[in-house]
Amino acid sequence: MNYDPSNIFAKVLRGEIPVTTVYENDFVLGFRDIAPQAPAHILLIPKAPLPCLADASNPDHAAVLGQLMLAVGEVARQQGFAEDGFRVVINNGARANQTVFHLHVHILAGRDFDWPPG
């Protein structure tokens, strides 16, 4: 899939759209979701232009994905919900309800979650 630099997360990364930042390093930006689906709902986005998980296909993407997963744990600890539990969601593609085609990770916490989720 081709990356569209006009997507909302690319605009966030360029500073065109303000967010409430909770985490940032050289690879990842984390911020509060504007339409939270749980008491705590944080989005993590890579700073690299990667449309979706299925497009991660070269060795550079391994570092990006690793940084995303490390950031999940760091954010959970920083925000105080690591011990109680949290859900991590990546929607990949239109049928999975990915609406912004810039890879992103949802971290949801602060309530009980059911299984199966769908």
PDB file of C-alpha atoms in Angstrom:
ATOM      1  CA  MET A   1       0.000   0.000   0.000  1.00  0.00           C
ATOM      2  CA  ASN A   2       1.261   3.483  -0.801  1.00  0.00           C
ATOM      3  CA  TYR A   3       1.695   5.875   2.098  1.00  0.00           C
ATOM      4  CA  ASP A   4      -0.490   8.988   1.998  1.00  0.00           C
ATOM      5  CA  PRO A   5       1.366  11.876   3.700  1.00  0.00           C
ATOM      6  CA  SER A   6      -1.917  13.770   4.112  1.00  0.00           C
ATOM      7  CA  ASN A   7      -3.275  11.291   6.688  1.00  0.00           C
ATOM      8  CA  ILE A   8      -4.145  12.678  10.107  1.00  0.00           C
ATOM      9  CA  PHE A   9      -1.248  10.975  11.923  1.00  0.00           C
ATOM     10  CA  ALA A  10       1.273  12.374   9.439  1.00  0.00           C
ATOM     11  CA  LYS A  11      -0.200  15.794  10.195  1.00  0.00           C
ATOM     12  CA  VAL A  12       0.183  15.104  13.923  1.00  0.00           C
ATOM     13  CA  LEU A  13       3.837  14.190  13.391  1.00  0.00           C
ATOM     14  CA  ARG A  14       4.423  17.406  11.441  1.00  0.00           C
ATOM     15  CA  GLY A  15       2.847  19.421  14.269  1.00  0.00           C
ATOM     16  CA  GLU A  16      -0.122  20.510  12.147  1.00  0.00           C
ATOM     17  CA  ILE A  17      -2.652  18.926  14.509  1.00  0.00           C
ATOM     18  CA  PRO A  18      -2.188  19.262  18.280  1.00  0.00           C
ATOM     19  CA  VAL A  19      -2.372  16.209  20.533  1.00  0.00           C
ATOM     20  CA  THR A  20      -1.951  15.484  24.223  1.00  0.00           C
ATOM     21  CA  THR A  21       1.425  13.762  24.151  1.00  0.00           C
ATOM     22  CA  VAL A  22       2.122  11.121  26.800  1.00  0.00           C
ATOM     23  CA  TYR A  23       5.231   9.515  25.283  1.00  0.00           C
ATOM     24  CA  GLU A  24       7.867  10.313  22.706  1.00  0.00           C
ATOM     25  CA  ASN A  25      11.236   9.001  21.623  1.00  0.00           C
ATOM     26  CA  ASP A  26      13.165   9.075  18.341  1.00  0.00           C
ATOM     27  CA  PHE A  27      10.904   6.404  16.810  1.00  0.00           C
ATOM     28  CA  VAL A  28       7.440   6.649  18.412  1.00  0.00           C
ATOM     29  CA  LEU A  29       4.899   9.268  19.449  1.00  0.00           C
ATOM     30  CA  GLY A  30       2.198   8.417  22.003  1.00  0.00           C
ATOM     31  CA  PHE A  31      -0.877  10.542  22.669  1.00  0.00           C
ATOM     32  CA  ARG A  32      -4.403  10.362  24.074  1.00  0.00           C
ATOM     33  CA  ASP A  33      -7.126   9.279  21.646  1.00  0.00           C
ATOM     34  CA  ILE A  34      -9.654  12.048  20.956  1.00  0.00           C
ATOM     35  CA  ALA A  35     -12.524   9.512  20.988  1.00  0.00           C
ATOM     36  CA  PRO A  36     -11.531   7.160  23.824  1.00  0.00           C
ATOM     37  CA  GLN A  37     -13.016   3.669  23.940  1.00  0.00           C
ATOM     38  CA  ALA A  38     -11.843   3.079  27.526  1.00  0.00           C
ATOM     39  CA  PRO A  39     -10.976   5.295  30.507  1.00  0.00           C
ATOM     40  CA  ALA A  40      -7.384   5.185  29.264  1.00  0.00           C
ATOM     41  CA  HIS A  41      -6.976   5.085  25.469  1.00  0.00           C
ATOM     42  CA  ILE A  42      -3.573   5.947  24.090  1.00  0.00           C
ATOM     43  CA  LEU A  43      -2.378   5.762  20.499  1.00  0.00           C
ATOM     44  CA  LEU A  44       1.212   4.979  19.614  1.00  0.00           C
ATOM     45  CA  ILE A  45       2.379   5.832  16.119  1.00  0.00           C
ATOM     46  CA  PRO A  46       5.752   5.254  14.509  1.00  0.00           C
ATOM     47  CA  LYS A  47       7.492   8.326  13.186  1.00  0.00           C
ATOM     48  CA  ALA A  48       8.322   6.305  10.065  1.00  0.00           C
ATOM     49  CA  PRO A  49       5.806   6.395   7.180  1.00  0.00           C
ATOM     50  CA  LEU A  50       4.318   2.902   7.374  1.00  0.00           C
ATOM     51  CA  PRO A  51       0.669   2.479   6.284  1.00  0.00           C
ATOM     52  CA  CYS A  52      -0.115  -0.766   8.100  1.00  0.00           C
ATOM     53  CA  LEU A  53       1.419  -3.781   9.790  1.00  0.00           C
ATOM     54  CA  ALA A  54       1.176  -5.899   6.635  1.00  0.00           C
ATOM     55  CA  ASP A  55       3.449  -3.406   4.869  1.00  0.00           C
ATOM     56  CA  ALA A  56       6.299  -3.977   7.336  1.00  0.00           C
ATOM     57  CA  SER A  57       8.574  -5.924   5.027  1.00  0.00           C
ATOM     58  CA  ASN A  58      12.145  -4.699   5.265  1.00  0.00           C
ATOM     59  CA  PRO A  59      14.784  -4.900   8.013  1.00  0.00           C
ATOM     60  CA  ASP A  60      14.267  -1.242   8.975  1.00  0.00           C
ATOM     61  CA  HIS A  61      10.684  -2.048   9.872  1.00  0.00           C
ATOM     62  CA  ALA A  62      11.857  -4.569  12.487  1.00  0.00           C
ATOM     63  CA  ALA A  63      13.358  -1.718  14.496  1.00  0.00           C
ATOM     64  CA  VAL A  64      10.171   0.344  14.132  1.00  0.00           C
ATOM     65  CA  LEU A  65       7.978  -2.538  15.297  1.00  0.00           C
ATOM     66  CA  GLY A  66      10.314  -3.305  18.181  1.00  0.00           C
ATOM     67  CA  GLN A  67      10.239   0.321  19.307  1.00  0.00           C
ATOM     68  CA  LEU A  68       6.433   0.321  19.163  1.00  0.00           C
ATOM     69  CA  MET A  69       6.194  -2.745  21.396  1.00  0.00           C
ATOM     70  CA  LEU A  70       8.771  -1.399  23.850  1.00  0.00           C
ATOM     71  CA  ALA A  71       6.790   1.839  23.985  1.00  0.00           C
ATOM     72  CA  VAL A  72       3.610  -0.094  24.867  1.00  0.00           C
ATOM     73  CA  GLY A  73       5.217  -1.411  28.040  1.00  0.00           C
ATOM     74  CA  GLU A  74       6.800   1.926  28.902  1.00  0.00           C
ATOM     75  CA  VAL A  75       3.522   3.813  28.493  1.00  0.00           C
ATOM     76  CA  ALA A  76       1.639   1.224  30.563  1.00  0.00           C
ATOM     77  CA  ARG A  77       4.156   1.622  33.374  1.00  0.00           C
ATOM     78  CA  GLN A  78       4.235   5.427  33.153  1.00  0.00           C
ATOM     79  CA  GLN A  79       0.448   5.714  33.088  1.00  0.00           C
ATOM     80  CA  GLY A  80       0.026   3.306  36.014  1.00  0.00           C
ATOM     81  CA  PHE A  81      -1.991   0.512  34.431  1.00  0.00           C
ATOM     82  CA  ALA A  82       0.726  -2.071  33.784  1.00  0.00           C
ATOM     83  CA  GLU A  83      -0.153  -4.127  36.868  1.00  0.00           C
ATOM     84  CA  ASP A  84      -3.950  -4.054  36.466  1.00  0.00           C
ATOM     85  CA  GLY A  85      -3.820  -5.039  32.806  1.00  0.00           C
ATOM     86  CA  PHE A  86      -4.460  -3.430  29.461  1.00  0.00           C
ATOM     87  CA  ARG A  87      -5.378  -4.341  25.905  1.00  0.00           C
ATOM     88  CA  VAL A  88      -3.216  -3.698  22.839  1.00  0.00           C
ATOM     89  CA  VAL A  89      -4.954  -3.482  19.460  1.00  0.00           C
ATOM     90  CA  ILE A  90      -3.625  -3.065  15.927  1.00  0.00           C
ATOM     91  CA  ASN A  91      -6.259  -2.878  13.205  1.00  0.00           C
ATOM     92  CA  ASN A  92      -4.728  -3.875   9.873  1.00  0.00           C
ATOM     93  CA  GLY A  93      -6.635  -2.978   6.726  1.00  0.00           C
ATOM     94  CA  ALA A  94     -10.149  -1.836   5.937  1.00  0.00           C
ATOM     95  CA  ARG A  95     -11.880  -5.077   6.978  1.00  0.00           C
ATOM     96  CA  ALA A  96     -10.257  -4.804  10.400  1.00  0.00           C
ATOM     97  CA  ASN A  97     -11.608  -1.231  10.664  1.00  0.00           C
ATOM     98  CA  GLN A  98      -8.281   0.524  10.171  1.00  0.00           C
ATOM     99  CA  THR A  99      -9.456   4.046   9.367  1.00  0.00           C
ATOM    100  CA  VAL A 100      -6.116   5.874   9.335  1.00  0.00           C
ATOM    101  CA  PHE A 101      -3.534   4.258   7.102  1.00  0.00           C
ATOM    102  CA  HIS A 102      -0.522   5.078   9.227  1.00  0.00           C
ATOM    103  CA  LEU A 103       0.338   2.117  11.452  1.00  0.00           C
ATOM    104  CA  HIS A 104      -0.870   2.739  14.987  1.00  0.00           C
ATOM    105  CA  VAL A 105      -1.279   0.818  18.217  1.00  0.00           C
ATOM    106  CA  HIS A 106      -4.220   1.339  20.557  1.00  0.00           C
ATOM    107  CA  ILE A 107      -3.543   0.855  24.267  1.00  0.00           C
ATOM    108  CA  LEU A 108      -6.792   0.510  26.209  1.00  0.00           C
ATOM    109  CA  ALA A 109      -7.022   0.303  29.992  1.00  0.00           C
ATOM    110  CA  GLY A 110      -9.061   1.243  33.017  1.00  0.00           C
ATOM    111  CA  ARG A 111     -11.931  -1.235  32.599  1.00  0.00           C
ATOM    112  CA  ASP A 112     -12.607  -4.931  32.101  1.00  0.00           C
ATOM    113  CA  PHE A 113     -12.529  -6.256  28.545  1.00  0.00           C
ATOM    114  CA  ASP A 114     -14.464  -9.178  27.077  1.00  0.00           C
ATOM    115  CA  TRP A 115     -13.268 -11.962  24.811  1.00  0.00           C
ATOM    116  CA  PRO A 116     -13.763 -12.382  21.948  1.00  0.00           C
ATOM    117  CA  PRO A 117     -13.520  -8.663  21.215  1.00  0.00           C
ATOM    118  CA  GLY A 118     -15.488  -8.534  17.939  1.00  0.00           C
TER     119      GLY A 118
END
